[in-house]
Short mmCIF file of C-alpha atoms and ligand atoms in Angstrom, two decimals:
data_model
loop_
_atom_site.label_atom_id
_atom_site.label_comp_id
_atom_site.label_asym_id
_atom_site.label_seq_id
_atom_site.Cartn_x
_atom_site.Cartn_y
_atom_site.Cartn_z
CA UNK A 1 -28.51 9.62 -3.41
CA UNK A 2 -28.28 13.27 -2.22
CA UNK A 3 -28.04 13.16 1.70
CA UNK A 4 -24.41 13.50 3.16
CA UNK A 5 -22.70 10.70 4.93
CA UNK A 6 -19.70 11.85 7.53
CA UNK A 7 -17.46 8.87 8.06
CA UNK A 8 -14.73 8.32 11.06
CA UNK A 9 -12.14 6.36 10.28
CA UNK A 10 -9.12 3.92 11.91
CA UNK A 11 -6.34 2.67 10.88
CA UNK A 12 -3.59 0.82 12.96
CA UNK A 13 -2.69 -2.50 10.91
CA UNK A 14 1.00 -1.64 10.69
CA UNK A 15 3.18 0.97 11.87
CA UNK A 16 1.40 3.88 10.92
CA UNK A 17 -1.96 4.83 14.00
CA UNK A 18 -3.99 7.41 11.73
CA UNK A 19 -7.99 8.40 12.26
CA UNK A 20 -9.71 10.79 9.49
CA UNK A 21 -13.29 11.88 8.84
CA UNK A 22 -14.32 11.90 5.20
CA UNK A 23 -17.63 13.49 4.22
CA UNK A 24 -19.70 13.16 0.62
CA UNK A 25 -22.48 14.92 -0.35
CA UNK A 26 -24.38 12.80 -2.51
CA UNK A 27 -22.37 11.58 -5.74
CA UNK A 28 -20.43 14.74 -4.98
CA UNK A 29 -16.23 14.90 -4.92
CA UNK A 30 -15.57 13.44 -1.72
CA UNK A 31 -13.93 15.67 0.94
CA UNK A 32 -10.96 14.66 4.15
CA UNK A 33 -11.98 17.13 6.68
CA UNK A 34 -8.89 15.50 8.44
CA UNK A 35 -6.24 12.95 8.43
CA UNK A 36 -4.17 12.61 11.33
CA UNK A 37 -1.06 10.42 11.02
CA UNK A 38 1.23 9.58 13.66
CA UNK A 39 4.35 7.26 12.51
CA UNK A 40 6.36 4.97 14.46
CA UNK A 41 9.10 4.24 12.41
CA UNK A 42 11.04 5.98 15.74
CA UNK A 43 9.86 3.36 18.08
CA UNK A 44 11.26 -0.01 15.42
CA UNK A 45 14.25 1.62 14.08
CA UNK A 46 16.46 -0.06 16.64
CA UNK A 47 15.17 -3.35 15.65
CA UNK A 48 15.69 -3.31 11.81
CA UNK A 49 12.01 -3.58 11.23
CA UNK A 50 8.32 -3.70 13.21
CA UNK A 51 8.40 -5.35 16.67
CA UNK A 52 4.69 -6.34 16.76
CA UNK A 53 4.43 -6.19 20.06
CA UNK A 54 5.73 -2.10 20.41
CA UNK A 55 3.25 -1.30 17.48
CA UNK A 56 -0.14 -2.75 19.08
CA UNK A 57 0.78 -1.31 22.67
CA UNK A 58 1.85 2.13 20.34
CA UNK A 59 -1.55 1.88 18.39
CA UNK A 60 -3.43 1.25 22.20
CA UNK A 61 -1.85 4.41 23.52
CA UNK A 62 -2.33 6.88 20.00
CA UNK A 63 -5.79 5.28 18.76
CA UNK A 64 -7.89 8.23 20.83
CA UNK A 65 -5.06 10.88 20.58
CA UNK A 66 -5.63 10.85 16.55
CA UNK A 67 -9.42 10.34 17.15
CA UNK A 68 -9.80 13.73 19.20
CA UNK A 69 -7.30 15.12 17.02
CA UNK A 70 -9.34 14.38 13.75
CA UNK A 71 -12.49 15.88 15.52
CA UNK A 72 -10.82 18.85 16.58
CA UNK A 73 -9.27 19.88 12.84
CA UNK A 74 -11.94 18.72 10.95
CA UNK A 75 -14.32 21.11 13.52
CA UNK A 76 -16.87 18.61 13.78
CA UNK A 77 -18.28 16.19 17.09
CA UNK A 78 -19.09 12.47 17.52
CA UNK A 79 -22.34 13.79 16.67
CA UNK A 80 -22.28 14.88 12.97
CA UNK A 81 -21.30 11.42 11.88
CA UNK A 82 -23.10 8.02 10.52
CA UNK A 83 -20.68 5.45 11.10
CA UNK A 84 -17.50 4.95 12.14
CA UNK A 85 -15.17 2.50 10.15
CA UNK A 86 -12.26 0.65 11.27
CA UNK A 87 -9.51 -1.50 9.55
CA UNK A 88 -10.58 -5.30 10.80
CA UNK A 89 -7.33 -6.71 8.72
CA UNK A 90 -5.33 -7.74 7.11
CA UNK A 91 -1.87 -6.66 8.79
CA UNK A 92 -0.36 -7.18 12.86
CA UNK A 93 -3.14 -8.84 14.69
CA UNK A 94 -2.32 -6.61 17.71
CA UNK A 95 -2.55 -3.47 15.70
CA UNK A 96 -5.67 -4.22 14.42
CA UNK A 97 -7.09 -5.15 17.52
CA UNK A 98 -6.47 -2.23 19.19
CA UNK A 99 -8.67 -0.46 16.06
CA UNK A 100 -11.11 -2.76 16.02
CA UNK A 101 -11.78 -2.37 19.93
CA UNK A 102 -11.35 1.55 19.70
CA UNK A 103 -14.06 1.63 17.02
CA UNK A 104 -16.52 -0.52 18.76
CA UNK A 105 -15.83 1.27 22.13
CA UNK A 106 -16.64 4.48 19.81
CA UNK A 107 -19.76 3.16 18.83
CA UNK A 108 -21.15 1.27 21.54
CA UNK A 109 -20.72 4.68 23.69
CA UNK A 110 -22.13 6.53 20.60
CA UNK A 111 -24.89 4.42 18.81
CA UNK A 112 -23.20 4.85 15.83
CA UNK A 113 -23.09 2.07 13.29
CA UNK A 114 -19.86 0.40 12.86
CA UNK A 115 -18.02 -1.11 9.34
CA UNK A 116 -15.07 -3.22 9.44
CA UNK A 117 -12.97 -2.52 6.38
CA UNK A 118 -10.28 -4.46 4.59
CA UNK A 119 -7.28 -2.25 4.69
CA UNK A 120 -6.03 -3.37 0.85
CA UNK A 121 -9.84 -2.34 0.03
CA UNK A 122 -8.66 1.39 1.48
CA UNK A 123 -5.63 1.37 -0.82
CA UNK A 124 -7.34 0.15 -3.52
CA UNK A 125 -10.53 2.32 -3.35
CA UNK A 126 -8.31 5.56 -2.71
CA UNK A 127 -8.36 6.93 -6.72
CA UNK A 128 -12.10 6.85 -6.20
CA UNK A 129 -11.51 9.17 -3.36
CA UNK A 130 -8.86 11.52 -4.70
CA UNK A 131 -10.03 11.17 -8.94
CA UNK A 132 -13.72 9.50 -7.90
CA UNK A 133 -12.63 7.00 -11.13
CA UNK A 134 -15.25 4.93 -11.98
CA UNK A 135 -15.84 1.18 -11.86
CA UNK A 136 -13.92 -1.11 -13.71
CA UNK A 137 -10.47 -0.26 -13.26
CA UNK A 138 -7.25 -2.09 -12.84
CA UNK A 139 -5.05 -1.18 -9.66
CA UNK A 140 -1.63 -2.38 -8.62
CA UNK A 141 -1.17 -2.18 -5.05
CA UNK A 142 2.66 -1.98 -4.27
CA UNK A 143 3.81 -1.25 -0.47
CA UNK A 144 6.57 -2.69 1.69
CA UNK A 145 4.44 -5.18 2.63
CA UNK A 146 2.26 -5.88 -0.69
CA UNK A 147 2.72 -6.24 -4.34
CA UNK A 148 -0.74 -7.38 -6.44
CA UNK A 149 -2.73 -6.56 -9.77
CA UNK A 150 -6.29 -6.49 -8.82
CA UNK A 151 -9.51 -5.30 -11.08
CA UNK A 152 -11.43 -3.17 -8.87
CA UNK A 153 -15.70 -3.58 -9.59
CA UNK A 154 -17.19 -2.43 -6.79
CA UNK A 155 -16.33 -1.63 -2.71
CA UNK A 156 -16.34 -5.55 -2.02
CA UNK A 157 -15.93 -7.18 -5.31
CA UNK A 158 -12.12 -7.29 -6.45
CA UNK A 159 -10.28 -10.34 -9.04
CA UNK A 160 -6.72 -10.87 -8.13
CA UNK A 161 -4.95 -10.89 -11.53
CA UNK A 162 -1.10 -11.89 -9.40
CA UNK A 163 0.78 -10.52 -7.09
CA UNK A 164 4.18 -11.56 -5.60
CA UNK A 165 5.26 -14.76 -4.37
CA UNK A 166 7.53 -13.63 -1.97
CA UNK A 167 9.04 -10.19 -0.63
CA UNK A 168 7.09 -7.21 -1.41
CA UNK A 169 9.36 -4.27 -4.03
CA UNK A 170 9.21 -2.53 -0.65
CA UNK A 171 10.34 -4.62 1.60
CA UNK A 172 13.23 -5.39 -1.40
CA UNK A 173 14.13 -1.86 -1.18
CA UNK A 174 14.69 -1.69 3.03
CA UNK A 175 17.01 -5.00 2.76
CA UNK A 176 18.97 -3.02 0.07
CA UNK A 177 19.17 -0.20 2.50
CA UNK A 178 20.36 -2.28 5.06
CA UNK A 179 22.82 -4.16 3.46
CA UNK A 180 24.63 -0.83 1.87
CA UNK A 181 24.01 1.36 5.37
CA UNK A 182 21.83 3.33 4.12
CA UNK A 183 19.27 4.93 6.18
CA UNK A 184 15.73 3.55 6.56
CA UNK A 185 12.88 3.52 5.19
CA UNK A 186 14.63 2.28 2.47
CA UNK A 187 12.89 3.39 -1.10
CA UNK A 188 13.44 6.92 -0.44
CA UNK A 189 17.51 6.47 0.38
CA UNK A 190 17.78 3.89 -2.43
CA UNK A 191 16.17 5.94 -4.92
CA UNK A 192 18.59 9.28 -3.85
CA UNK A 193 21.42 7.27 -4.20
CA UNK A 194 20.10 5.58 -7.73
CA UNK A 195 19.92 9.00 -9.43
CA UNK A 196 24.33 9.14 -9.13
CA UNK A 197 24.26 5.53 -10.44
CA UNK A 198 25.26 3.66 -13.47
CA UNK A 199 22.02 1.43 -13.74
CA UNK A 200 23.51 -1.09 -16.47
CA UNK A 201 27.14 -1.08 -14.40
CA UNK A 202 25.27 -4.39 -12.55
CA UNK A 203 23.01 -6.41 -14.48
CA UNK A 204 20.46 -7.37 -11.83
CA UNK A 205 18.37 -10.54 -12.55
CA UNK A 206 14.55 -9.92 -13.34
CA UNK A 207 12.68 -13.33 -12.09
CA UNK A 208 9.47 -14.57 -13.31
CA UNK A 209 9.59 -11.43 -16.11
CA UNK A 210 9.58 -14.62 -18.98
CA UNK A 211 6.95 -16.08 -18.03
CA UNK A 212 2.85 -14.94 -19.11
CA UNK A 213 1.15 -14.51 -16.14
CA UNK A 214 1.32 -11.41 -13.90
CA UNK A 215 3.36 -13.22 -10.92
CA UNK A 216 6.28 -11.52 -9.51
CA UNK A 217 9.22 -12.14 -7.09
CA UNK A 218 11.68 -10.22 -5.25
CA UNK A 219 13.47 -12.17 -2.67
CA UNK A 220 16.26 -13.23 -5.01
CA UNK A 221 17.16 -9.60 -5.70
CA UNK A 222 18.46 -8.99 -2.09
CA UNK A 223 20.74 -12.41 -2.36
CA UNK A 224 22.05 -10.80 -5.65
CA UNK A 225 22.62 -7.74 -4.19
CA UNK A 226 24.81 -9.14 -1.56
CA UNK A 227 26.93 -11.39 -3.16
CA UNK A 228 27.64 -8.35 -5.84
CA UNK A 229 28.21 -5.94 -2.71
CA UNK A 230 30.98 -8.96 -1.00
CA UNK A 231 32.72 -9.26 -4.54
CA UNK A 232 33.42 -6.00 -4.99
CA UNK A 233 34.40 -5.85 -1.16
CA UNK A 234 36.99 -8.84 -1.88
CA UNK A 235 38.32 -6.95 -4.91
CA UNK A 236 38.66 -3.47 -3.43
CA UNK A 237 38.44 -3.94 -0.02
CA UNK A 238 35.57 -1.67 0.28
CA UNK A 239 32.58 0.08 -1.30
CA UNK A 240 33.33 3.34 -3.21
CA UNK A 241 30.50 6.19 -3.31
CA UNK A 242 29.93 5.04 -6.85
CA UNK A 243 29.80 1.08 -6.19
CA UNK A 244 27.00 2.27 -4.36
CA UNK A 245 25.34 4.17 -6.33
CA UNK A 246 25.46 1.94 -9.59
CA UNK A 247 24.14 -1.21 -7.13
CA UNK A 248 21.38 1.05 -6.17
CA UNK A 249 20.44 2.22 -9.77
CA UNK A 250 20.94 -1.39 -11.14
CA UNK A 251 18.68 -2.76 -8.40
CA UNK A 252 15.95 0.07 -9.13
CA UNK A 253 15.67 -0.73 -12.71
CA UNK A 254 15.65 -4.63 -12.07
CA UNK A 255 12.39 -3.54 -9.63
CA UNK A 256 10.85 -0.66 -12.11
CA UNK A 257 11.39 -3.60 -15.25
CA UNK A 258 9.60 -6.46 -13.32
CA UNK A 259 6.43 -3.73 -11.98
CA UNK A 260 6.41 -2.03 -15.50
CA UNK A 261 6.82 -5.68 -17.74
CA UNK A 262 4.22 -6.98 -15.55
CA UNK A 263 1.64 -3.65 -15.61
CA UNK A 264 1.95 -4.74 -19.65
CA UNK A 265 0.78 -8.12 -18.87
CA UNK A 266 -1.72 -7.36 -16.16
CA UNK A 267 -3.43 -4.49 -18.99
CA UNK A 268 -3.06 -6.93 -21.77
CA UNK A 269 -5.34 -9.60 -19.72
CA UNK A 270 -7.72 -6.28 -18.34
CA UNK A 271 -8.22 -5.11 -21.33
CA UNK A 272 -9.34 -8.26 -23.34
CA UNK A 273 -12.34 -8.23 -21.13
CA UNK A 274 -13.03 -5.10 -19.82
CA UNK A 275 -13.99 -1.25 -21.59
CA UNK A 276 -11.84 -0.11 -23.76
CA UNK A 277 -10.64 2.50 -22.40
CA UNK A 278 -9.01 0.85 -19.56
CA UNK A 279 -7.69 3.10 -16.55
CA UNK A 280 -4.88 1.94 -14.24
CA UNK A 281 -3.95 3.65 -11.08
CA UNK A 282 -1.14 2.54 -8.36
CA UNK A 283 -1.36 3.06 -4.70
CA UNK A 284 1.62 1.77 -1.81
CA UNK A 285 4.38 3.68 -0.47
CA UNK A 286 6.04 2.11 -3.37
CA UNK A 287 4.28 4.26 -5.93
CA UNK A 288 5.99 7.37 -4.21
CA UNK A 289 9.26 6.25 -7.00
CA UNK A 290 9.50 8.40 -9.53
CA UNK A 291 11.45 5.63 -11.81
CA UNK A 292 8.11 3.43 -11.19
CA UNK A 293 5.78 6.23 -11.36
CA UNK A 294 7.26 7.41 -14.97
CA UNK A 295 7.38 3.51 -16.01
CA UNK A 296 3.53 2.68 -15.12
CA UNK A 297 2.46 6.09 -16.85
CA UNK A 298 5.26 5.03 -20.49
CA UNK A 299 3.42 1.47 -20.61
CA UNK A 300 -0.16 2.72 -19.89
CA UNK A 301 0.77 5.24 -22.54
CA UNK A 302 1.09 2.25 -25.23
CA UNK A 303 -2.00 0.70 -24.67
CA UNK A 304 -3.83 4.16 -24.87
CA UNK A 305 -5.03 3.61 -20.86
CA UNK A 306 -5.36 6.22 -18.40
CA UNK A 307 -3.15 6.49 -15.77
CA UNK A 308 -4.07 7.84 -12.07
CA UNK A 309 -1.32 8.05 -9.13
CA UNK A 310 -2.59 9.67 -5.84
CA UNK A 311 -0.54 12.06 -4.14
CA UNK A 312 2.03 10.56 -2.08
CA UNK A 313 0.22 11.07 1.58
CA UNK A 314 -2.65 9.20 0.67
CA UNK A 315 -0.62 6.22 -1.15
CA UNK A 316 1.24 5.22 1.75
CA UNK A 317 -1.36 4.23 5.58
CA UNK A 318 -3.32 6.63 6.12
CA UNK A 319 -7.17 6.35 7.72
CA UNK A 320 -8.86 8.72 4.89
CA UNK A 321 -8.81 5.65 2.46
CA UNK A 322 -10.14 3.40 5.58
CA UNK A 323 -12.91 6.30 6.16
CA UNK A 324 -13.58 6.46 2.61
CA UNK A 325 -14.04 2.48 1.74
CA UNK A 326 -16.42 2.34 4.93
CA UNK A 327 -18.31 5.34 3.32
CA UNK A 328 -18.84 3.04 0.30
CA UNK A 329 -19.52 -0.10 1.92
CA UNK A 330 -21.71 1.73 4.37
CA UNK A 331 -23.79 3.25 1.52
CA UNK A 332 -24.52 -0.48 0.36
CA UNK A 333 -25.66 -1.21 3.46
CA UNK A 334 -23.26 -3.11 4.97
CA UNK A 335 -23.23 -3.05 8.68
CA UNK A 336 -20.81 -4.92 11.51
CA UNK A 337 -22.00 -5.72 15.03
CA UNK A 338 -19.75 -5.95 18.26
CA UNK A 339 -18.92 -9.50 17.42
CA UNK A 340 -16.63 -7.82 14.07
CA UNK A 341 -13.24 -9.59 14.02
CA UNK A 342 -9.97 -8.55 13.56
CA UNK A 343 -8.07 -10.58 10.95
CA UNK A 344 -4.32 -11.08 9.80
CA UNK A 345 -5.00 -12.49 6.57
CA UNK A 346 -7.90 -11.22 4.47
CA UNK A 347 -7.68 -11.59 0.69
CA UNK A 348 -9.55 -9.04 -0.83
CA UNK A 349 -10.28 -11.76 -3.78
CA UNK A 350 -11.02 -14.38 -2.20
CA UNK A 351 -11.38 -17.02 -4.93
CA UNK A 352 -7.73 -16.46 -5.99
CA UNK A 353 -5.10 -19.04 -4.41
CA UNK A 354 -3.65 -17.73 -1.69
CA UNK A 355 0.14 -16.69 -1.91
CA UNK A 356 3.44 -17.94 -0.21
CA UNK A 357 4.70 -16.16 2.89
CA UNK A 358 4.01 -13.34 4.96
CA UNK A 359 6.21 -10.41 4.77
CA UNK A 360 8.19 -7.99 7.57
CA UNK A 361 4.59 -5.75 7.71
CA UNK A 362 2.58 -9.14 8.32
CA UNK A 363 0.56 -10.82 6.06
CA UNK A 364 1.30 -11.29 2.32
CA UNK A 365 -2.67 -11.11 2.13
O1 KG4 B 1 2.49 1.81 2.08
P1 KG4 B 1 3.60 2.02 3.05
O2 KG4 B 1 3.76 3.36 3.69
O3 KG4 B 1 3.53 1.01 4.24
C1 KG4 B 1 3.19 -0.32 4.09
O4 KG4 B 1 4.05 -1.09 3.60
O5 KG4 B 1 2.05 -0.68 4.44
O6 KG4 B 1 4.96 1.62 2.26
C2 KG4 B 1 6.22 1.71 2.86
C3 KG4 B 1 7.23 1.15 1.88
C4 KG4 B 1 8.61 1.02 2.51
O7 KG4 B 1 9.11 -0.28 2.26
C5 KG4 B 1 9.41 2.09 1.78
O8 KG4 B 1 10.79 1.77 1.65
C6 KG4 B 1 8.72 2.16 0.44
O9 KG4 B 1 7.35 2.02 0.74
N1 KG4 B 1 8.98 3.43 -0.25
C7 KG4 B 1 9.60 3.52 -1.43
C8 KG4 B 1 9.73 4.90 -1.71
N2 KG4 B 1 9.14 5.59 -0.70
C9 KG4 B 1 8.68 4.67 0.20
N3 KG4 B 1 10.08 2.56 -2.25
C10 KG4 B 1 10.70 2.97 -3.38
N4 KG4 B 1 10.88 4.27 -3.71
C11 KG4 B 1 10.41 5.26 -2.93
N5 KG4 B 1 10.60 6.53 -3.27
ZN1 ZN B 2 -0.93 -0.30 3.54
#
């Protein structure tokens, strides 16, 4: 295949309204002519987390704001592309909506063709974008509102190998925020206060880490977190600058041990049946820790895999990975009419069982 395929693409399933055009020529590196990325963490951060209601009537207003905006820097028109690809789910049903109704607006006025994409298939797909890594490899996808193993085959064809069971490590690290006052989002704060800590001071529990399969769970970490936080409140009165600290480091490294003890199992199981020269690569706002980061990269180190983290802008929502996994299921063919739905829950495997509960960001999916 040697012709050149210029994809728009949406994303508004959470908090984040984004719209990027990718172009590949051929098998060629893939390029982002533009990624446009407007936030709303301003608009929730009186409420403690996303009101769904603010972000879908936020995504309705932004949706063709970031659309003109990606045409203008990326110096191209409606025109000059093929298809224009939307996230149909999972996440906020009104978020998605208001994508999924921008894009086929966009191409019933256009005539372009129009793929729905799964928005874990955009995280998942993005090392193919940034490293173009080839089929088979093994991806953890860790965000605040996601946490699962999955082998990656092909644009559509994904096995779940576990995930978590509860809270997502992201959502783990905003509730430790919030219960210490530190400022949201939470991974970034936590992990600046970590690097002053004591991580052994607390001995933080690490659930599920016993047991074989690659199953995880965070929610207990929060209730541990508290009830360490009131005793040394009842003892002293108050938290020092250090108390702080050492919870925060001793609650990282509960978080980076579970991810990392779990990567081992997750490989181990990967790499029974798959090359041998397995490659692993992360994606999630999640992956922007640099305790997690240097963990995943130490245990793919001991089983002689390769390991691939993209750079932070393109781990956490963005729509170049949304552009990029419609490029790929457009080149199979795949093609969505005006009757495409928009979805909360969407398992990318969809064999696998589904799993408990849906988190702050929506749908555990
Ligand atoms: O992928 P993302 O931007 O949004 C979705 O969840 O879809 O991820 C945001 C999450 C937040 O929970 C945030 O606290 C977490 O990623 N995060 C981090 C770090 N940077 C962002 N968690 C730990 N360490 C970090 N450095
Ligand atoms: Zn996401």
């Amino acid at each position: 295949m040697d012709h050149t395929r210029t994809i728009l693409g949406l994303e508004s399933s959470c908090d984040d309204t984004a719209a990027a055009i990718v172009r590949q020529s051929g098998a060629a590196k893939p390029e982002i002519l533009s990624s446009v990325v407007f936030g709303q963490t301003d608009l929730h951060s009186a409420f403690g987390g996303v009101v769904p209601e603010i972000a879908a009537r936020a995504h309705a207003e932004k949706l063709d704001h970031c659309v003109r905006d990606a045409l203008n820097e990326s110096g191209i028109t409606l025109k000059d592309l093929d298809a224009v690809a939307v996230t149909a789910g999972p996440g906020l049903i009104g978020g998605v909506m208001s994508g999924v109704m921008c894009a086929k607006g966009i191409a019933a006025a256009t005539g372009l063709p129009l793929v729905g994409v799964n928005h874990l298939a955009g995280h998942a797909l993005t090392p193919r974008l940034t490293d173009q890594i080839p089929y088979p490899y093994l991806m953890l996808l860790v965000s605040g509102g996601h946490c699962q193993f999955l082998i990656a085959r092909g644009p559509e064809d994904f096995t779940r190998l576990g995930g978590t069971i509860d809270d997502a490590p992201g959502e783990a690290f905003d509730k430790t925020a919030r219960l210490l006052g530190l400022p949201q989002p939470g991974g970034p704060s936590v992990q600046a206060e970590a690097e002053a800590g004591d991580p052994q001071r607390f001995r933080f529990p690490r659930p599920m880490l016993d047991r074989k399969d690659c199953n995880m769970s965070f929610s207990g970490l929060k209730t541990a977190l508290m009830r360490m936080r009131d005793q040394i409140v009842a003892e002293k009165g108050g938290l020092t600058r250090q108390d702080r600290a050492d919870l925060c480091a001793g609650f990282q490294a509960a978080v980076v041990d579970v991810l990392v003890g779990k990567t081992r199992r997750a490989l181990a199981l990967y790499m029974d049946t798959n090359p041998p020269v397995a490659t692993v690569s992360v994606a999630g706002g999640v992956a922007a820790n640099t305790e997690i980061r240097a963990g995943l990269q130490a245990a793919c180190a001991e089983y002689g895999a390769q390991f691939t983290a993209p750079p932070l802008h393109l781990c956490t929502d963005n729509a170049a990975m949304i552009a990029y996994a419609g490029l790929e299921r457009f080149d199979t063919g795949a093609r969505d009419g005006m009757d495409l739905m928009a979805r909360p829950r969407w398992p990318l495997d969809q064999t696998s069982p589904a799993m408990l509960g849906s988190g702050r960001k929506g749908a555990k999916a």
